[in-house]
Amino acid sequence: MADPYPTYDVLAKRDSASWDDTTRAVVDRRLSLKVPEGVLSDTQLATLRMVKARVCPDPEGRPPTTTLAMVVQRIEEDSTEGFRHHELPRTSDAWRRGLDAIEAEAQLRFGSPFADLDGGQADAVLRSIEDGDVRAPEWESLPPSTFWTWRVIPDLVSCHWSQPSLWSAMGFGGPASPRGYVRIAENRRDPWEALEERSTSPTGWPRHHVR
Amino acid sequence: MSAEAQAPRALNGQAPDVFTPGGWVPMREYGEEEVDFLIVGTGAGGGTLACKLAEAGFSVVAMDAGAYWRPLEDFASDEHEQGKLYWNDDRIVDGDNPLKLGANNSGKAVGGSTVHYMMVSLRFRPEWFKSRSKLGYGVDWPLDWREMWTYYREVEEALSISGPVTYPWGPKRPRYPYRAHPLNGPARYLVEGAEKLGIQWTETPIATLSAPRGKAHPCVYRGFCMAGCSTNAKQSALNTWLPRALSAGAEIRDLAMAGRIESREGRVTGVHYRREGEWRFQKAKNVVVAGYAVETPRLLLNSASPECPDGLANSSGLVGKNLMVHLNQSVFGRTQDDARFYKAPPSLAVSEHWNYEDAGKDYHGGWCYMPPGPLAASWARLVAGKGLWGQDLLDEMHRYNNAVGLKMVGEVLPYERNQVTLTDQADEYGLPVPRITFSYGENEQAMIRHALGFMDQALDVVGITDRWQNPDETAHLLGTARMGSDPATSVVDADCRSWDIPNLWICDGSVFPTSGGVNPSLTIQAIACRTGDRIAELARRGEL
Amino acid sequence: MPGLPQPSDKAARLIAGGASLVASSVLADAGIEHYRGSFENRAMVLPLAGSALSILTDTRLALGARASGGTGALAMSVHAANVAIGAAGLGFHVYNILKQPGGFTFGNVFYHAPIAAPAALMVAGTLGATALALGKGASRLGPVPLASGRSLAGFAAFALAGTSAEAAVFHFRGAYHNPFMWVPVVVPPIAALALGKAAVTGTVGRITNPALTATAVLGFAGAAFHAYGVSRNMGGWRNWRQNLIVGPPIPAPPSFTGIAIAGLGALLLMRRFARG
């Protein structure tokens, strides 16, 4: 499906009343994040990069994301989120074991590093983890589908949809303080909200989006 | 988490002024001297009680493990950054339906989870206070609904609740202090659906301002409620009860983690807590535990002593038991309209029909439903929960602005097997990591079936297509130190005073014997108000 | 002396001034509110055009210009059109409320098309037409006798009461969070009662003039209060694009002033009539 909001860029509102200094600082920091070094081995990092690309691809025609760096930072800080499935180790351990197991699974199935697989092959490996249908012995200490549901998906998806490029692509209003919204009923839109390309329904004026 | 938040702010005779960037208000300090009341936790229970007790003239120290934020300058419009408001410490979850905690139902900040709650302020149905005798399930509360009605009113006024002019269910209640908010798109679908199905609905009584109040701004409908309110429109313990507590002479200690309650000869003497990197001890004539339904039993269990080997106040064996949540299942679908549920607080309209209608149910208890309003990352996690990833996920996310839904808040029955226990793993403070065990019973499964079916219908009749169910969400934490009339089957009495230790009190959601089909914050605060009045009364009679 | 007002024009000029103020209030208020409504219906521009034309003709008259034949007829048709647009607007606004989910509820009355607002345009049109007729020296407007001032006094009393009722509804929406919000629901009704009594009895009571003057003052004070109200919203004036729309409507209260001034004009007519 094509990007429904190709002319909408949430970052264009950065200097408007929709953003405050606190938010500007937070998003600036996120966008300038670099992948921390020395946290993962080269193979683990290459595997994670591929997992990220398959599970959370960047939308076309949008500035690149720093999702990968955010996830590596989570691993580095061993961040907790207030609950941990009893079959899983802590964040950092779970990811390291999981990435090694994904690599082993790829080697076992396709005789190639996970990072070198084509998209279809990589997806097949990931699908087997999701379904719990794995062969590599590395999974013995890590239940694959629990790892997938409780660690891989929430971490990747939370970080990815913290990215302005993804906000723009989904037509999300993004930061909104001090200015919030005036027109909140359905088919009503403030001038500083995204306008969908195909849209015919939101009537009225102005017909474009402005900051 | 931002580094500056890691140093306590409430020090040197002043506390942050939540209404002014960089501002301060004077704060009385008690040092280590013995105070009348030491309250652990400053959320809906502890924050409210701190205010009531300080205003009644007691010396009060209230401590919280979280930071003391100034919403206007500290809260970003960003879901990820605002993760700093949640209780993110390591906790292990198990059972058939392991609970999601953290962002979902906890807070670690001065003001507790009211700093990011959804503000839905519903009263209990009167019969729920006697659900065993009147409705045939659960257990009776030792409280009378008529008395609670007056305390509900006190909280509604303290929070300037915005609500409908008349309320369609239950006994008559006074008009809400502030008028209801305008309805956003998703709420309007709920209204249309309810009208088509011939059931009643109303604008949700909600703790966000529809007009200015003092220095607090009215709501600007920015929709980041769950990420903390950067305008102070949200009426939380942080910007209502605690400023009152401070001006009445209470001291608030931020970033102070309680580890152990000291007890001797059947009485508690104070609390060991960690602040600024070291363990300290605060003496108190009375200790109130208000840490919510995980931290409260955790602290009581971790305070076991030779006198109380099973933990404090635990002669009944029920500390940590009967953990309840609310069923929070939802149905989503797609509309041709531009619905944009990121705007305005979610939950602006509600139907309590199935809280007040008992006919036609094959289960006990009630539930209400409201429209949810997930922001980008929350919505992405929900959609990914359907098993979507890769391009499929990206495509589905493109349809965000056409999504609408309905979400239940449903009563969970108390089961002893659902519980909080301690593990032998240690956390960053050296305290044992808690284990939270939870499984639905048959009653819950039956309620979920009914509610999902009904909400599906309520979306269908307003033309919502491509509907799908999210069968596995919960909200809130209740019931691990229940109140009752019998020391053998409860932990505290109606005044939130522990049966075993007369100067140990528990005042938060843990004291709920049953959960009711509504969000609990209003009831927690009403109980805290009552407890405050009762303590003042007991003190007058010399019975403290 | 052509171009200069005759003494008999004084009341007409006062009434025209009042009409001009009411029209200005309508122009600014409907401008903001219909912008909020995204001009979803093209007819939403009509009250803007009508009130703008009304301001032009009323202000000319208020400044003492004579209404000669051609421009007079044109001006009269503007006023007639405004009464018609206002009446149609009333219907549209009621329809707008009724078609919302839930129908005629407090919430929909509070937050959808303000039910009585278009009546202000009818008031502006009526006052403008009255001023025009009086300025031309006519003693009647259609079938309505003007010379005694009693009909105008009655109309102004009714308009004040209606405007006050509207303020009561919207200040109720604001939960009367500021005690000053009671003023416009207390003072104008006193003026309306006094003026109404004058219309019925033909004699002007002592409090009528002070009450009307107080109402005229509070109209402007209300605008200042509303400006303060806007500043209390999140982001204050920096966030004007939101707060000017969702905050208390700054242009609304001066319509009290406009009607009160017209009421004072009616008193002038009544006194002159009494003197013969």
Short mmCIF file of C-alpha atoms in Angstrom, two decimals, chain A residues 1-5 8 18 20 22-23 26-27 29-30 53-60 70 74 79-87 90 122-124 126-127 130 148-150 153-154 157-162 166-167 169-190 193-196 198-199 201-202, chain B residues 2 72-81 84 86-95 98-103 182-186 188-189 192 220-224 230-231 335-340 342-344 348 374-377 379-381 384-385 387-402 425-427 433 435:
data_model
loop_
_atom_site.label_atom_id
_atom_site.label_comp_id
_atom_site.label_asym_id
_atom_site.label_seq_id
_atom_site.Cartn_x
_atom_site.Cartn_y
_atom_site.Cartn_z
CA MET A 1 0.00 0.00 0.00
CA ALA A 2 1.37 3.39 -1.00
CA ASP A 3 2.09 6.03 1.61
CA PRO A 4 -1.29 7.79 1.95
CA TYR A 5 0.27 11.01 3.21
CA TYR A 8 2.81 15.28 5.15
CA SER A 18 2.62 21.88 18.34
CA ASP A 20 7.65 22.47 22.94
CA THR A 22 11.18 19.40 25.88
CA THR A 23 9.81 17.46 22.94
CA VAL A 26 13.80 14.39 22.96
CA VAL A 27 13.17 13.90 19.24
CA ARG A 29 18.31 13.21 20.52
CA ARG A 30 16.49 10.23 19.05
CA ALA A 53 14.61 -4.69 8.25
CA ARG A 54 12.23 -7.65 7.86
CA VAL A 55 9.96 -6.96 10.85
CA CYS A 56 9.98 -3.16 10.77
CA PRO A 57 10.97 -1.94 7.30
CA ASP A 58 11.47 1.76 6.83
CA PRO A 59 8.70 3.39 4.78
CA GLU A 60 9.71 4.34 1.26
CA MET A 70 17.28 2.42 19.87
CA ARG A 74 17.89 -1.05 25.08
CA SER A 79 16.19 -1.88 30.07
CA THR A 80 13.27 -3.39 31.89
CA GLU A 81 9.67 -2.41 31.25
CA GLY A 82 8.12 -3.54 34.48
CA PHE A 83 7.26 -7.13 33.57
CA ARG A 84 9.15 -10.13 32.31
CA HIS A 85 7.72 -13.43 31.18
CA HIS A 86 8.85 -16.11 33.59
CA GLU A 87 10.40 -18.16 30.81
CA ARG A 90 16.35 -10.16 31.23
CA ALA A 122 14.81 -14.52 6.29
CA ASP A 123 11.04 -14.33 6.69
CA ALA A 124 10.83 -18.13 6.71
CA LEU A 126 11.42 -15.54 11.49
CA ARG A 127 8.09 -17.25 10.84
CA GLU A 130 7.02 -16.96 15.69
CA TRP A 148 9.08 -13.38 19.62
CA THR A 149 5.85 -12.19 21.24
CA TRP A 150 7.26 -10.74 24.45
CA ILE A 153 7.92 -7.60 18.48
CA PRO A 154 7.31 -5.17 21.38
CA VAL A 157 7.68 -2.06 17.09
CA SER A 158 7.83 0.36 20.05
CA CYS A 159 11.12 1.81 18.86
CA HIS A 160 10.10 1.93 15.19
CA TRP A 161 6.86 3.77 15.83
CA SER A 162 8.76 6.28 17.96
CA LEU A 166 6.64 6.39 10.72
CA TRP A 167 4.38 9.01 12.31
CA ALA A 169 3.56 7.76 6.99
CA MET A 170 0.55 6.85 9.15
CA GLY A 171 -0.86 10.38 9.31
CA PHE A 172 -0.37 10.61 13.07
CA GLY A 173 -0.42 14.16 14.43
CA GLY A 174 2.78 13.64 16.39
CA PRO A 175 3.81 15.92 19.22
CA ALA A 176 1.01 18.19 20.41
CA SER A 177 1.90 20.60 23.16
CA PRO A 178 1.22 23.38 23.89
CA ARG A 179 -1.06 23.24 20.84
CA GLY A 180 -3.44 20.31 20.82
CA TYR A 181 -6.47 20.01 18.58
CA VAL A 182 -9.59 22.06 17.98
CA ARG A 183 -11.63 19.95 15.58
CA ILE A 184 -11.96 16.53 17.16
CA ALA A 185 -15.08 14.99 15.61
CA GLU A 186 -14.78 12.56 12.71
CA ASN A 187 -14.00 14.04 9.30
CA ARG A 188 -12.85 17.24 10.95
CA ARG A 189 -9.24 18.27 10.68
CA ASP A 190 -7.12 21.09 11.95
CA GLU A 193 -3.01 17.76 10.67
CA ALA A 194 -2.18 15.37 7.87
CA LEU A 195 -4.34 15.40 4.78
CA GLU A 196 -4.75 12.07 3.07
CA ARG A 198 -7.05 9.96 -1.65
CA SER A 199 -9.21 11.84 0.76
CA SER A 201 -14.25 13.30 2.93
CA PRO A 202 -12.73 16.01 5.10
CA SER B 2 16.69 12.22 31.97
CA LEU B 72 4.77 21.78 32.08
CA GLU B 73 8.51 21.41 31.52
CA ASP B 74 9.30 17.75 32.10
CA PHE B 75 6.71 15.98 29.99
CA ALA B 76 7.46 15.55 26.31
CA SER B 77 4.79 14.83 23.70
CA ASP B 78 6.34 11.44 23.17
CA GLU B 79 5.21 7.97 24.18
CA HIS B 80 8.72 6.52 24.38
CA GLU B 81 10.24 9.30 26.47
CA LYS B 84 9.83 7.38 32.62
CA TYR B 86 5.90 3.85 34.65
CA TRP B 87 7.07 1.29 37.17
CA ASN B 88 9.68 -0.33 34.94
CA ASP B 89 11.57 -2.30 37.60
CA ASP B 90 12.00 -5.98 36.96
CA ARG B 91 8.94 -8.07 37.85
CA ILE B 92 8.30 -11.63 36.80
CA VAL B 93 4.90 -12.58 35.45
CA ASP B 94 3.48 -16.07 35.14
CA GLY B 95 0.21 -18.01 35.32
CA PRO B 98 0.72 -13.48 32.51
CA LEU B 99 -0.06 -9.80 33.14
CA LYS B 100 1.50 -6.94 31.30
CA LEU B 101 2.53 -4.39 33.91
CA GLY B 102 4.67 -1.27 33.39
CA ALA B 103 2.93 1.23 31.13
CA PRO B 182 -17.06 17.63 23.53
CA LEU B 183 -17.04 14.13 22.03
CA ASN B 184 -14.31 13.11 19.62
CA GLY B 185 -14.95 10.92 16.60
CA PRO B 186 -14.51 7.55 18.34
CA ARG B 188 -19.48 9.63 18.68
CA TYR B 189 -19.44 6.14 17.18
CA GLU B 192 -24.53 6.15 17.73
CA VAL B 220 -6.36 21.05 24.79
CA TYR B 221 -7.29 17.60 23.44
CA ARG B 222 -3.70 16.67 22.63
CA GLY B 223 -4.45 13.01 23.32
CA PHE B 224 -1.22 12.10 25.14
CA SER B 230 1.91 18.40 29.91
CA THR B 231 -0.80 21.03 30.51
CA THR B 335 -14.49 3.22 9.04
CA GLN B 336 -14.72 5.13 5.80
CA ASP B 337 -14.56 8.27 7.90
CA ASP B 338 -11.49 10.08 9.02
CA ALA B 339 -11.69 9.14 12.70
CA ARG B 340 -8.20 9.99 14.05
CA TYR B 342 -5.13 10.36 18.54
CA LYS B 343 -7.14 13.49 19.30
CA ALA B 344 -8.63 14.27 22.72
CA LEU B 348 -14.99 10.46 26.38
CA PRO B 374 -4.00 4.49 21.16
CA LEU B 375 -1.19 6.70 19.85
CA ALA B 376 1.35 5.60 17.25
CA ALA B 377 3.50 3.12 19.19
CA TRP B 379 -1.41 1.17 18.11
CA ALA B 380 1.56 -0.46 16.38
CA ARG B 381 1.93 -2.92 19.27
CA ALA B 384 1.41 -6.33 15.63
CA GLY B 385 -0.42 -8.40 18.25
CA GLY B 387 0.51 -11.39 14.05
CA LEU B 388 1.33 -8.70 11.52
CA TRP B 389 4.91 -7.69 10.80
CA GLY B 390 6.99 -6.46 7.90
CA GLN B 391 5.19 -4.83 5.01
CA ASP B 392 1.84 -6.15 6.28
CA LEU B 393 2.30 -4.19 9.48
CA LEU B 394 3.39 -1.07 7.63
CA ASP B 395 0.33 -1.30 5.38
CA GLU B 396 -2.07 -1.79 8.26
CA MET B 397 -0.51 1.17 10.06
CA HIS B 398 -1.26 3.37 7.04
CA ARG B 399 -4.94 2.94 7.92
CA TYR B 400 -4.50 4.32 11.44
CA ASN B 401 -6.76 7.30 10.89
CA ASN B 402 -9.63 5.08 9.80
CA GLN B 425 16.25 -12.69 42.66
CA ALA B 426 17.34 -9.24 43.81
CA ASP B 427 16.61 -5.96 42.05
CA VAL B 433 11.92 -9.18 42.68
CA ARG B 435 6.44 -12.63 40.99
#
